[in-house]
Amino acid sequence: MATKRYVPAIGPKLQWVLRIVLGLFAVLCVNSVYLAAVTLLQSRAASGAYGGGDYENNFYQWMFFIHLVLGLAIVVPVVVFGCIHIANARNRPNKRAIRAGYATFATALGVLVTGVALTRVDIGALTINLKDPASRSVVYWLHVILPLAAAWLFVLHRLAGRRIKWKTGARWALVAAVFAGGMVLFHLWNPRVAREGPRNPDYWEPSLARTATGRFIPASILDNSDECLECHADIHHQWSHSVHAFSSFNNPLYTFSVRKTREHAFAHDGHVQDARFCAGCHDPVPFFSGAFELAKWDDPNYDVASDPLGKASITCTVCHSITSINGVRGNADYTISEPERYPFEGSTNPVLKWVSQQLIKAKPAFHKRTFLKPEVHRSAEFCSTCHKVFLPEELNDYKWLRGQNHYDSWRLSGVSGRGVAAWYYPPAPQTSCNACHMPTVASNDFGAKVRDESGVLTVRNHMFPSANTAIPVLAPMTDPQAVIRAHEQFNQGVMRLDLMALREGGTLEGTLHAPLRPSVPALVPGESYMLDAVVRTVKMGHEFTQGTADSNEIWLDVTLLAGGRVIGRSGGMDEGGGLDPWSRFYNIFLLDREGRRIDR
């Protein structure tokens, strides 16, 4: 009878596989300890410990990426080694070692399975996306605990079998310690502080906007709204039809105004610094990247509206990178920080771009914390930075003057819950601008969530419906009529016009007939009458009209009928679009120091 050939439990070739497994496992251990420590620090900071702050920085994201790469790299070696090793050793007499080996292999497979389950991957038709928070939490903690169990079972397996080579383990521990020390050093290094800065510290003036470091932020980082489109298609579509997306040189009205400002500033001072007053709100991308000084913005033959920086306007990253509000003075009184980025974020390489997207989906908490700061972005003070304006003396060479001011108007109204002299009060105070100007809309966007008992997924509307129906027509929006309809729908019922009284003789001293309901006086043909009308807001959180009140075109269109026949009209327009000069306007005149109207 032939003797069965002896097969070692771990042969020479399998020994190399084991070394690969142990090497990858050692690096993964150090990597995992780093990730766990930083995650714990971040969790404690979120609860108010250590003074808050962000610990999950760019290097943390690189370590997370390496964790995924190493995790995928170890799958095949573990499976190959485990299967072959079990096949070679399953009939050995040391049953205790075999049982411990089975348990170790099963636990290792559990680590791999839970790791894959925690990723969010889209490859063609294959999608791995565990969204349920409760299930994800269970899988996460299994992924944390199982490696510890696997290490313990491996030690039991070795104790029941061949003697453990502790010196070899010590060498691996030394390598791990070196890696750990390097991780700490790289974690403390912030690559963002190495940016170029302005030549003069007063570069930002007279705007009040500042960067957190005092240095420039690359335009490629601020102007990347197309990257947001990948996961936030609905929000991107809304934003692309908002006035925010047409705030800069792609807005013909603003282009004319800012070019005149630059022209006057250069003629008066020899530089265009005064125009930075506008840039903090209207041109943040060229402003914060240091490109606002370029001569191309003043070249009448250059198509500034098609320039990538000229049409960037207020991008997603600009708004969501504002980290603090420095006051309620307006004039862009905020601080913007260069956002921490994931590995390969912003890459034009399709593969690297895909990797970056998967990392964001796999670790979305960092992305959300970077770009959404509730204490900032949900506050009315956030909006006040650009919806409240004053003209400083150094800008007009005259004196301090108030400009548009939505913020104080809202704050002193009944809508805010703070105004004591309001005409009306809503059922509940609106404590932020978002409640009105960012209504919820149904969406399957990646950032959508259930906000009420309806169970419908919604997002905040980033079109910011309000009252500007001129820009949709003048700017290159893809569906201007839909935008105009959205504004018109938003404005239903926000104003009320009451015909209060009628005065005979067309003068204040004439006989007064009031109120005009339920009885209406009969009018005598040929006589003159004065009609008293009251226009008031009934669903608006600030005065009417606001914003660029000097250029807003608002008037009353009043038609008098007798037996269905028009006998008089005020506020009509002729065939050429000309308006009746006797119309009753609701606007203001801006006057210069000599009392002349400023009309440009």
Coordinates of C-alpha atoms in Angstrom, one line a residue:
M1 CA 0.0 0.0 0.0
A2 CA 1.5 3.4 -1.1
T3 CA 2.3 5.8 1.7
K4 CA 0.4 9.1 1.5
R5 CA 2.7 12.0 0.6
Y6 CA 3.2 14.4 3.5
V7 CA 1.9 17.9 2.7
P8 CA 3.1 20.7 5.1
A9 CA 0.3 22.9 6.5
I10 CA 2.2 25.9 5.1
G11 CA 4.5 25.2 2.2
P12 CA 7.2 27.5 0.8
K13 CA 4.8 29.2 -1.7
L14 CA 2.0 29.5 0.9
Q15 CA 4.6 31.0 3.3
W16 CA 4.9 34.0 0.9
V17 CA 1.1 34.4 0.8
L18 CA 1.1 34.3 4.7
R19 CA 3.8 37.0 4.7
I20 CA 1.7 39.2 2.4
V21 CA -1.3 38.7 4.6
L22 CA 0.6 39.5 7.8
G23 CA 2.3 42.5 6.2
L24 CA -1.0 43.9 5.0
F25 CA -2.7 43.2 8.3
A26 CA 0.1 44.9 10.2
V27 CA -0.2 48.1 8.1
L28 CA -4.0 47.9 8.3
C29 CA -3.7 47.6 12.1
V30 CA -1.7 50.8 12.4
N31 CA -3.9 52.5 9.8
S32 CA -7.1 51.4 11.7
V33 CA -5.7 52.6 15.1
Y34 CA -5.1 56.0 13.5
L35 CA -8.6 56.1 11.9
A36 CA -10.2 55.0 15.2
A37 CA -8.3 57.5 17.3
V38 CA -9.2 60.4 15.0
T39 CA -12.8 59.3 14.6
L40 CA -13.1 59.2 18.4
L41 CA -11.5 62.7 18.7
Q42 CA -14.0 64.0 16.1
S43 CA -16.9 62.4 17.9
R44 CA -15.8 64.0 21.2
A45 CA -15.3 67.3 19.5
A46 CA -18.7 67.2 18.0
S47 CA -20.2 66.9 21.5
G48 CA -18.3 70.0 22.6
A49 CA -15.1 68.5 24.0
Y50 CA -11.6 69.9 23.3
G51 CA -13.2 73.2 22.1
G52 CA -14.7 71.6 19.0
G53 CA -12.7 71.7 15.8
D54 CA -12.1 69.3 12.9
Y55 CA -9.7 66.4 13.3
E56 CA -10.7 64.5 10.2
N57 CA -8.6 66.5 7.8
N58 CA -7.2 65.8 4.3
F59 CA -4.6 63.4 5.6
Y60 CA -7.3 61.4 7.4
Q61 CA -9.1 61.0 4.1
W62 CA -6.0 59.8 2.5
M63 CA -5.6 57.2 5.3
F64 CA -9.2 56.2 4.8
F65 CA -8.5 55.8 1.1
I66 CA -5.4 53.6 1.9
H67 CA -7.6 51.6 4.3
L68 CA -10.0 50.8 1.5
V69 CA -7.1 50.0 -0.9
L70 CA -5.4 47.7 1.7
G71 CA -8.7 46.2 2.6
L72 CA -9.4 45.2 -1.0
A73 CA -5.8 44.1 -1.5
I74 CA -5.9 41.7 1.4
V75 CA -9.1 39.9 0.3
V76 CA -7.6 37.5 -2.2
P77 CA -4.5 36.6 -0.2
V78 CA -6.7 35.9 2.9
V79 CA -9.1 33.7 1.0
V80 CA -6.3 31.9 -0.9
F81 CA -4.2 31.3 2.2
G82 CA -7.2 30.3 4.3
C83 CA -8.6 27.8 1.8
I84 CA -5.2 26.1 1.0
H85 CA -4.1 26.1 4.7
I86 CA -7.4 24.5 5.8
A87 CA -7.1 21.9 3.0
N88 CA -3.6 21.0 4.0
A89 CA -4.2 20.9 7.8
R90 CA -7.8 19.7 8.2
N91 CA -6.8 16.1 9.0
R92 CA -4.0 17.0 11.5
P93 CA -4.3 15.5 14.9
N94 CA -4.1 18.9 16.7
K95 CA -7.9 19.5 16.7
R96 CA -7.6 22.4 19.1
A97 CA -5.4 24.3 16.6
I98 CA -7.7 23.3 13.8
R99 CA -10.8 24.7 15.6
A100 CA -9.0 27.9 16.4
G101 CA -7.9 28.1 12.8
Y102 CA -11.4 27.7 11.5
A103 CA -12.7 30.4 13.9
T104 CA -9.8 32.7 12.8
F105 CA -10.6 32.3 9.1
A106 CA -14.4 32.7 9.6
T107 CA -13.7 35.9 11.6
A108 CA -11.4 37.2 9.0
L109 CA -14.0 36.6 6.3
G110 CA -16.5 38.5 8.6
V111 CA -14.0 41.5 8.6
L112 CA -13.8 41.4 4.8
V113 CA -17.6 41.1 4.3
T114 CA -18.4 43.9 6.7
G115 CA -15.7 46.1 5.2
V116 CA -17.2 45.7 1.7
A117 CA -20.7 46.3 3.1
L118 CA -19.7 49.6 4.5
T119 CA -18.4 50.9 1.2
R120 CA -20.7 52.8 -1.2
V121 CA -19.7 51.7 -4.7
D122 CA -21.3 52.2 -8.1
I123 CA -19.8 50.2 -10.9
G124 CA -22.2 49.9 -13.8
A125 CA -25.2 48.0 -12.7
L126 CA -23.4 46.9 -9.4
T127 CA -24.3 49.1 -6.5
I128 CA -23.3 48.6 -2.9
N129 CA -25.0 51.1 -0.7
L130 CA -26.1 50.3 2.8
K131 CA -28.1 53.4 3.7
D132 CA -30.2 52.3 6.7
P133 CA -28.5 54.0 9.7
A134 CA -29.3 51.2 12.2
S135 CA -28.0 48.5 9.9
R136 CA -25.0 50.5 9.0
S137 CA -24.2 51.0 12.7
V138 CA -24.4 47.3 13.4
V139 CA -22.1 46.5 10.4
Y140 CA -19.7 49.2 11.4
W141 CA -19.2 48.0 15.0
L142 CA -18.8 44.4 13.7
H143 CA -16.1 45.7 11.4
V144 CA -14.4 47.3 14.4
I145 CA -14.7 44.3 16.8
L146 CA -14.1 41.4 14.4
P147 CA -10.4 42.3 13.7
L148 CA -9.7 42.3 17.5
A149 CA -11.4 38.9 17.7
A150 CA -9.5 37.6 14.7
A151 CA -6.1 38.7 16.2
W152 CA -7.0 37.0 19.5
L153 CA -8.1 33.8 17.7
F154 CA -4.9 33.8 15.6
V155 CA -2.9 33.9 18.8
L156 CA -4.9 31.0 20.2
H157 CA -4.4 29.2 17.0
R158 CA -0.6 29.6 17.1
L159 CA -0.4 28.8 20.8
A160 CA -2.1 25.5 20.1
G161 CA 0.2 24.8 17.2
R162 CA 3.8 25.9 16.3
R163 CA 5.7 28.2 18.7
I164 CA 5.1 31.9 18.0
K165 CA 8.2 33.8 16.8
W166 CA 8.0 36.7 19.1
K167 CA 11.2 38.4 17.7
T168 CA 9.5 38.5 14.3
G169 CA 6.5 40.0 15.8
A170 CA 8.6 42.6 17.6
R171 CA 10.2 43.6 14.2
W172 CA 6.7 44.0 12.7
A173 CA 5.7 46.1 15.7
L174 CA 8.7 48.4 15.2
V175 CA 7.8 48.9 11.5
A176 CA 4.2 49.7 12.7
A177 CA 5.5 52.2 15.2
V178 CA 7.5 54.0 12.5
F179 CA 4.4 54.2 10.3
A180 CA 2.4 55.5 13.3
G181 CA 4.9 58.2 13.9
G182 CA 4.8 59.3 10.3
M183 CA 1.1 59.4 10.4
V184 CA 1.1 61.8 13.3
L185 CA 3.5 64.1 11.5
F186 CA 1.5 64.1 8.3
H187 CA -1.7 64.6 10.2
L188 CA -0.3 67.8 11.7
W189 CA 0.8 69.2 8.4
N190 CA -1.8 71.5 6.6
P191 CA -1.1 71.8 2.9
R192 CA -3.5 74.7 2.5
V193 CA -1.2 77.2 4.3
A194 CA 1.3 77.1 1.5
R195 CA -0.9 79.1 -0.9
E196 CA 0.1 82.4 -2.5
G197 CA -1.2 85.5 -0.8
P198 CA -1.9 89.1 -1.9
R199 CA 1.0 91.5 -2.1
N200 CA -0.6 94.0 0.2
P201 CA -2.6 93.3 3.4
D202 CA -5.3 95.7 2.3
Y203 CA -6.0 93.7 -0.9
W204 CA -9.5 92.8 0.3
E205 CA -10.7 96.3 1.2
P206 CA -13.2 98.0 0.9
S207 CA -15.0 94.6 1.0
L208 CA -15.2 93.1 4.5
A209 CA -14.7 89.5 3.2
R210 CA -11.5 87.7 4.2
T211 CA -10.0 84.2 3.8
A212 CA -9.2 82.3 6.9
T213 CA -5.5 82.2 6.2
G214 CA -5.2 85.7 4.5
R215 CA -4.0 83.9 1.4
F216 CA -5.7 83.2 -1.9
I217 CA -7.8 80.2 -2.6
P218 CA -7.3 78.6 -6.0
A219 CA -10.1 79.2 -8.5
S220 CA -10.2 75.5 -9.4
I221 CA -11.3 74.8 -5.8
L222 CA -14.0 77.5 -5.6
D223 CA -15.3 77.0 -9.2
N224 CA -16.3 73.4 -9.1
S225 CA -20.0 73.3 -9.1
D226 CA -20.1 70.7 -11.9
E227 CA -18.6 68.2 -9.4
C228 CA -21.6 68.8 -7.1
L229 CA -23.8 67.9 -10.0
E230 CA -22.8 64.2 -9.7
C231 CA -24.6 63.7 -6.4
H232 CA -26.8 66.8 -6.1
A233 CA -28.4 67.0 -9.5
D234 CA -31.7 68.6 -8.4
I235 CA -30.0 71.2 -6.2
H236 CA -27.5 72.0 -9.0
H237 CA -30.4 72.5 -11.4
Q238 CA -32.1 74.8 -9.0
W239 CA -29.0 76.8 -8.4
S240 CA -28.2 77.1 -12.1
H241 CA -31.5 78.9 -12.5
S242 CA -31.0 81.3 -9.6
V243 CA -29.8 84.8 -9.5
H244 CA -26.8 83.6 -7.4
A245 CA -25.6 81.7 -10.5
F246 CA -25.7 85.0 -12.5
S247 CA -24.1 87.4 -10.0
S248 CA -20.9 88.2 -11.8
F249 CA -19.8 89.1 -15.3
N250 CA -22.4 86.8 -16.8
N251 CA -25.0 89.3 -15.6
P252 CA -25.2 92.1 -18.2
L253 CA -26.6 94.6 -15.7
Y254 CA -23.9 93.9 -13.2
T255 CA -21.2 93.9 -15.8
F256 CA -22.1 97.4 -17.0
S257 CA -22.2 98.6 -13.4
V258 CA -18.9 97.1 -12.2
R259 CA -17.1 98.1 -15.3
K260 CA -18.2 101.7 -14.8
T261 CA -17.0 101.4 -11.2
R262 CA -13.6 100.0 -12.3
E263 CA -13.3 102.7 -15.0
H264 CA -14.1 105.5 -12.5
A265 CA -11.8 104.0 -9.8
F266 CA -8.9 103.7 -12.2
A267 CA -9.3 107.3 -13.5
H268 CA -9.6 108.6 -10.0
D269 CA -7.0 106.5 -8.1
G270 CA -4.9 104.7 -10.7
H271 CA -6.2 101.3 -9.6
V272 CA -9.5 99.4 -9.4
Q273 CA -9.4 98.6 -5.7
D274 CA -12.8 100.4 -5.1
A275 CA -14.5 97.7 -7.2
R276 CA -13.5 95.1 -4.7
F277 CA -16.4 96.6 -2.7
C278 CA -18.6 94.7 -5.2
A279 CA -16.4 91.6 -5.6
G280 CA -16.9 90.1 -2.1
C281 CA -20.5 89.3 -3.0
H282 CA -20.7 89.3 -6.8
D283 CA -17.3 88.0 -7.9
P284 CA -16.0 85.7 -5.2
V285 CA -14.1 83.3 -7.4
P286 CA -11.8 85.9 -9.2
F287 CA -11.7 87.9 -5.9
F288 CA -10.5 85.2 -3.6
S289 CA -8.2 83.6 -6.2
G290 CA -6.4 86.9 -6.9
A291 CA -7.7 87.3 -10.5
F292 CA -10.0 90.3 -9.9
E293 CA -7.1 92.7 -10.9
L294 CA -6.7 91.3 -14.4
A295 CA -7.1 93.8 -17.2
K296 CA -9.3 91.4 -19.2
W297 CA -12.3 92.5 -17.1
D298 CA -12.0 96.0 -18.5
D299 CA -11.4 95.0 -22.2
P300 CA -14.6 96.0 -24.1
N301 CA -13.7 93.4 -26.9
Y302 CA -13.3 90.5 -24.4
D303 CA -16.3 88.3 -23.8
V304 CA -16.3 88.3 -20.0
A305 CA -19.6 86.5 -19.8
S306 CA -18.0 83.4 -21.4
D307 CA -14.8 83.5 -19.3
P308 CA -14.7 80.6 -16.8
L309 CA -14.0 83.0 -13.9
G310 CA -16.3 85.7 -15.2
K311 CA -19.3 83.4 -15.3
A312 CA -18.5 81.5 -12.1
S313 CA -20.6 83.8 -9.9
I314 CA -21.6 82.5 -6.4
T315 CA -20.7 78.8 -6.7
C316 CA -21.8 76.0 -4.4
T317 CA -18.3 75.9 -2.8
V318 CA -18.2 79.6 -2.2
C319 CA -21.4 79.7 -0.1
H320 CA -20.7 76.4 1.6
S321 CA -17.1 77.3 2.4
I322 CA -18.0 80.3 4.5
T323 CA -17.1 79.3 8.0
S324 CA -18.0 82.3 10.1
I325 CA -20.0 85.6 10.1
N326 CA -17.9 88.4 11.5
G327 CA -20.8 90.7 12.2
V328 CA -24.1 92.1 10.8
R329 CA -22.5 95.1 9.0
G330 CA -23.1 93.5 5.6
N331 CA -20.7 94.2 2.7
A332 CA -19.6 90.6 2.7
D333 CA -18.6 90.6 6.3
Y334 CA -17.7 86.9 6.4
T335 CA -14.6 84.6 6.5
I336 CA -14.2 81.9 3.9
S337 CA -11.9 78.9 4.3
E338 CA -10.4 76.6 1.7
P339 CA -12.3 73.4 2.2
E340 CA -10.6 70.2 3.2
R341 CA -10.7 67.8 0.2
Y342 CA -10.9 64.1 -0.4
P343 CA -8.1 62.4 -2.3
F344 CA -8.2 63.0 -6.1
E345 CA -11.1 65.5 -5.6
G346 CA -11.0 67.9 -8.6
S347 CA -9.1 65.4 -10.8
T348 CA -9.9 65.4 -14.5
N349 CA -8.8 61.8 -14.8
P350 CA -12.0 59.7 -15.1
V351 CA -10.7 56.9 -12.9
L352 CA -9.4 59.1 -10.2
K353 CA -12.6 61.2 -10.3
W354 CA -14.6 58.0 -9.8
V355 CA -12.4 57.0 -6.9
S356 CA -13.0 60.4 -5.3
Q357 CA -16.7 60.1 -5.7
Q358 CA -16.7 56.7 -4.1
L359 CA -14.7 58.0 -1.2
I360 CA -17.2 60.8 -0.6
K361 CA -20.1 58.3 -0.7
A362 CA -18.2 55.9 1.6
K363 CA -17.4 58.7 4.2
P364 CA -20.1 61.4 3.6
A365 CA -19.9 62.7 7.2
F366 CA -16.7 64.6 6.5
H367 CA -18.2 66.1 3.3
K368 CA -21.3 67.2 5.2
R369 CA -19.3 68.7 8.0
T370 CA -17.0 70.5 5.6
F371 CA -19.7 72.1 3.5
L372 CA -22.7 72.5 5.9
K373 CA -22.3 74.4 9.1
P374 CA -25.8 74.7 10.5
E375 CA -24.9 77.5 12.9
V376 CA -23.7 79.6 9.9
H377 CA -25.8 78.5 6.9
R378 CA -29.2 78.3 8.6
S379 CA -28.9 81.8 10.2
A380 CA -30.3 85.0 8.9
E381 CA -26.9 86.6 9.6
F382 CA -25.4 84.4 6.9
C383 CA -27.7 86.1 4.4
S384 CA -27.1 89.5 5.9
T385 CA -23.5 89.5 4.7
C386 CA -24.6 90.2 1.1
H387 CA -28.1 91.4 1.6
K388 CA -27.1 94.4 3.7
V389 CA -25.0 97.2 2.3
F390 CA -23.4 100.4 3.3
L391 CA -21.2 102.8 1.3
P392 CA -18.0 103.7 3.3
E393 CA -16.5 107.1 3.1
E394 CA -13.4 105.7 1.4
L395 CA -15.6 104.5 -1.4
N396 CA -17.7 107.6 -2.2
D397 CA -15.3 110.2 -0.8
Y398 CA -18.3 111.7 0.9
K399 CA -19.7 110.1 4.0
W400 CA -21.1 106.8 5.3
L401 CA -24.4 105.9 3.6
R402 CA -26.8 103.0 4.1
G403 CA -27.5 100.9 1.0
Q404 CA -30.0 98.1 0.6
N405 CA -30.8 96.3 3.9
H406 CA -33.0 93.3 4.0
Y407 CA -31.6 92.1 7.3
D408 CA -32.6 94.9 9.6
S409 CA -35.9 95.3 7.8
W410 CA -36.7 91.6 8.5
R411 CA -35.4 91.8 12.0
L412 CA -37.7 94.7 12.9
S413 CA -40.7 93.2 11.3
G414 CA -43.4 91.1 12.9
V415 CA -42.3 88.1 10.8
S416 CA -39.1 87.7 12.7
G417 CA -41.0 87.7 16.0
R418 CA -39.0 90.8 17.2
G419 CA -40.9 93.7 15.6
V420 CA -43.3 95.5 17.9
A421 CA -44.7 98.0 15.4
A422 CA -45.6 95.5 12.6
W423 CA -48.8 95.5 10.5
Y424 CA -49.2 91.8 10.9
Y425 CA -47.7 88.7 12.6
P426 CA -47.6 85.2 11.1
P427 CA -48.9 82.3 13.1
A428 CA -45.3 81.5 14.0
P429 CA -42.2 83.7 13.6
Q430 CA -39.8 83.0 10.8
T431 CA -36.4 82.9 12.4
S432 CA -34.4 82.7 9.2
C433 CA -34.5 83.7 5.6
N434 CA -34.4 80.1 4.5
A435 CA -37.9 79.4 5.7
C436 CA -39.4 81.6 3.0
H437 CA -36.7 81.7 0.3
M438 CA -35.6 78.1 0.4
P439 CA -38.9 76.2 0.6
T440 CA -38.7 72.4 0.6
V441 CA -39.3 70.6 -2.7
A442 CA -39.6 66.8 -3.4
S443 CA -36.3 65.3 -4.6
N444 CA -34.4 62.0 -4.8
D445 CA -31.2 64.0 -4.5
F446 CA -28.4 62.3 -2.5
G447 CA -28.8 65.0 0.2
A448 CA -32.6 64.7 0.4
K449 CA -34.2 63.7 3.7
V450 CA -37.6 63.3 5.3
R451 CA -38.5 66.5 7.1
D452 CA -42.1 65.9 8.2
E453 CA -44.7 63.3 8.7
S454 CA -45.4 63.0 5.0
G455 CA -42.4 60.7 4.6
V456 CA -41.4 62.5 1.4
L457 CA -37.8 63.1 0.6
T458 CA -37.1 66.8 0.2
V459 CA -34.3 69.3 -0.3
R460 CA -34.2 73.1 0.2
N461 CA -34.9 74.9 -3.0
H462 CA -31.6 76.5 -4.2
M463 CA -33.4 78.6 -6.8
F464 CA -34.2 81.1 -4.0
P465 CA -37.6 82.2 -5.5
S466 CA -38.3 85.8 -4.8
A467 CA -39.0 88.7 -7.2
N468 CA -36.3 89.1 -9.9
T469 CA -37.9 88.3 -13.2
A470 CA -35.5 90.4 -15.3
I471 CA -32.3 88.2 -14.9
P472 CA -34.0 85.1 -16.3
V473 CA -34.7 87.0 -19.5
L474 CA -31.4 88.8 -19.8
A475 CA -29.1 86.0 -18.6
P476 CA -28.5 82.7 -20.5
M477 CA -30.8 80.5 -18.5
T478 CA -32.0 77.3 -20.1
D479 CA -35.7 77.7 -19.1
P480 CA -36.3 81.3 -18.2
Q481 CA -40.1 81.1 -18.4
A482 CA -40.1 78.3 -15.8
V483 CA -38.1 80.5 -13.5
I484 CA -40.4 83.4 -14.0
R485 CA -43.4 81.2 -13.2
A486 CA -41.6 80.0 -10.0
H487 CA -41.2 83.6 -8.9
E488 CA -44.8 84.5 -9.7
Q489 CA -46.1 81.5 -7.8
F490 CA -43.9 82.4 -4.8
N491 CA -45.3 86.0 -4.8
Q492 CA -49.0 84.9 -4.8
G493 CA -50.6 86.6 -1.8
V494 CA -47.6 88.4 -0.5
M495 CA -49.0 91.9 -1.1
R496 CA -52.4 93.5 -0.7
L497 CA -53.8 96.6 -2.4
D498 CA -56.8 98.2 -0.6
L499 CA -58.9 101.0 -2.2
M500 CA -59.6 102.9 1.0
A501 CA -61.3 106.1 0.1
L502 CA -62.5 108.6 -2.6
R503 CA -62.1 112.3 -2.3
E504 CA -64.2 114.7 -4.4
G505 CA -62.5 117.5 -6.3
G506 CA -59.3 115.5 -6.7
T507 CA -57.8 117.2 -3.6
L508 CA -57.1 116.2 0.0
E509 CA -59.6 118.8 1.1
G510 CA -62.5 117.3 -0.9
T511 CA -65.4 115.5 0.6
L512 CA -64.2 112.1 1.8
H513 CA -66.1 108.9 1.0
A514 CA -64.6 106.1 3.2
P515 CA -64.6 103.2 3.5
L516 CA -65.6 102.2 -0.1
R517 CA -67.3 99.0 1.0
P518 CA -70.0 97.9 1.3
S519 CA -71.4 101.1 -0.4
V520 CA -69.7 102.7 -3.3
P521 CA -70.5 106.4 -4.2
A522 CA -71.8 107.3 -7.6
L523 CA -69.3 109.3 -9.7
V524 CA -70.5 112.3 -11.6
P525 CA -69.2 112.6 -15.2
G526 CA -66.8 115.5 -15.7
E527 CA -65.8 115.7 -12.0
S528 CA -62.3 115.1 -10.6
Y529 CA -61.7 112.5 -7.9
M530 CA -58.7 111.4 -5.8
L531 CA -58.5 107.7 -5.0
D532 CA -56.7 106.6 -1.8
A533 CA -55.0 103.3 -2.1
V534 CA -52.9 101.4 0.5
V535 CA -50.3 98.9 -0.6
R536 CA -49.1 96.7 2.2
T537 CA -47.2 93.4 2.7
V538 CA -49.1 90.5 4.1
K539 CA -46.7 87.6 3.7
M540 CA -43.3 89.3 3.4
G541 CA -40.6 89.4 6.0
H542 CA -39.1 92.8 5.0
E543 CA -40.1 96.2 3.6
F544 CA -41.4 96.6 0.1
T545 CA -39.5 97.3 -2.1
Q546 CA -36.0 96.2 -1.1
G547 CA -32.7 95.3 -2.8
T548 CA -31.8 97.5 -5.7
A549 CA -34.8 99.7 -5.0
D550 CA -33.6 102.5 -7.2
S551 CA -33.7 100.3 -10.3
N552 CA -36.6 98.1 -9.4
E553 CA -39.6 98.9 -11.7
I554 CA -42.8 98.7 -9.7
W555 CA -45.9 100.7 -10.3
L556 CA -49.7 100.6 -9.9
D557 CA -51.7 99.8 -13.0
V558 CA -55.2 101.2 -12.4
T559 CA -58.0 101.0 -15.0
L560 CA -61.4 102.8 -14.6
L561 CA -64.4 101.2 -16.3
A562 CA -67.9 102.5 -17.0
G563 CA -70.3 99.9 -18.4
G564 CA -67.3 97.8 -19.6
R565 CA -65.7 100.7 -21.4
V566 CA -62.3 102.0 -20.3
I567 CA -62.7 105.7 -19.3
G568 CA -59.3 106.2 -17.7
R569 CA -56.0 104.4 -16.9
S570 CA -52.9 105.0 -14.9
G571 CA -49.9 102.7 -15.3
G572 CA -50.5 101.5 -18.8
M573 CA -47.9 100.7 -21.4
D574 CA -47.9 101.6 -25.0
E575 CA -47.2 99.3 -27.9
G576 CA -43.5 100.2 -27.8
G577 CA -43.2 99.2 -24.1
G578 CA -43.2 102.8 -22.9
L579 CA -44.8 103.4 -19.5
D580 CA -47.3 106.1 -18.7
P581 CA -45.1 108.8 -17.1
W582 CA -47.9 109.7 -14.6
S583 CA -47.9 106.2 -13.1
R584 CA -47.6 105.8 -9.4
F585 CA -44.1 104.2 -8.8
Y586 CA -42.8 102.4 -5.8
N587 CA -39.1 103.0 -5.8
I588 CA -36.4 105.4 -4.6
F589 CA -34.0 108.0 -6.1
L590 CA -30.4 107.8 -5.2
L591 CA -28.9 111.3 -5.0
D592 CA -25.3 112.4 -5.1
R593 CA -23.9 115.1 -2.8
E594 CA -25.1 117.8 -5.1
G595 CA -28.7 116.5 -5.1
R596 CA -28.5 115.1 -8.6
R597 CA -30.1 111.7 -9.3
I598 CA -27.7 108.8 -9.7
D599 CA -29.1 106.9 -12.6
R600 CA -26.3 104.5 -13.6

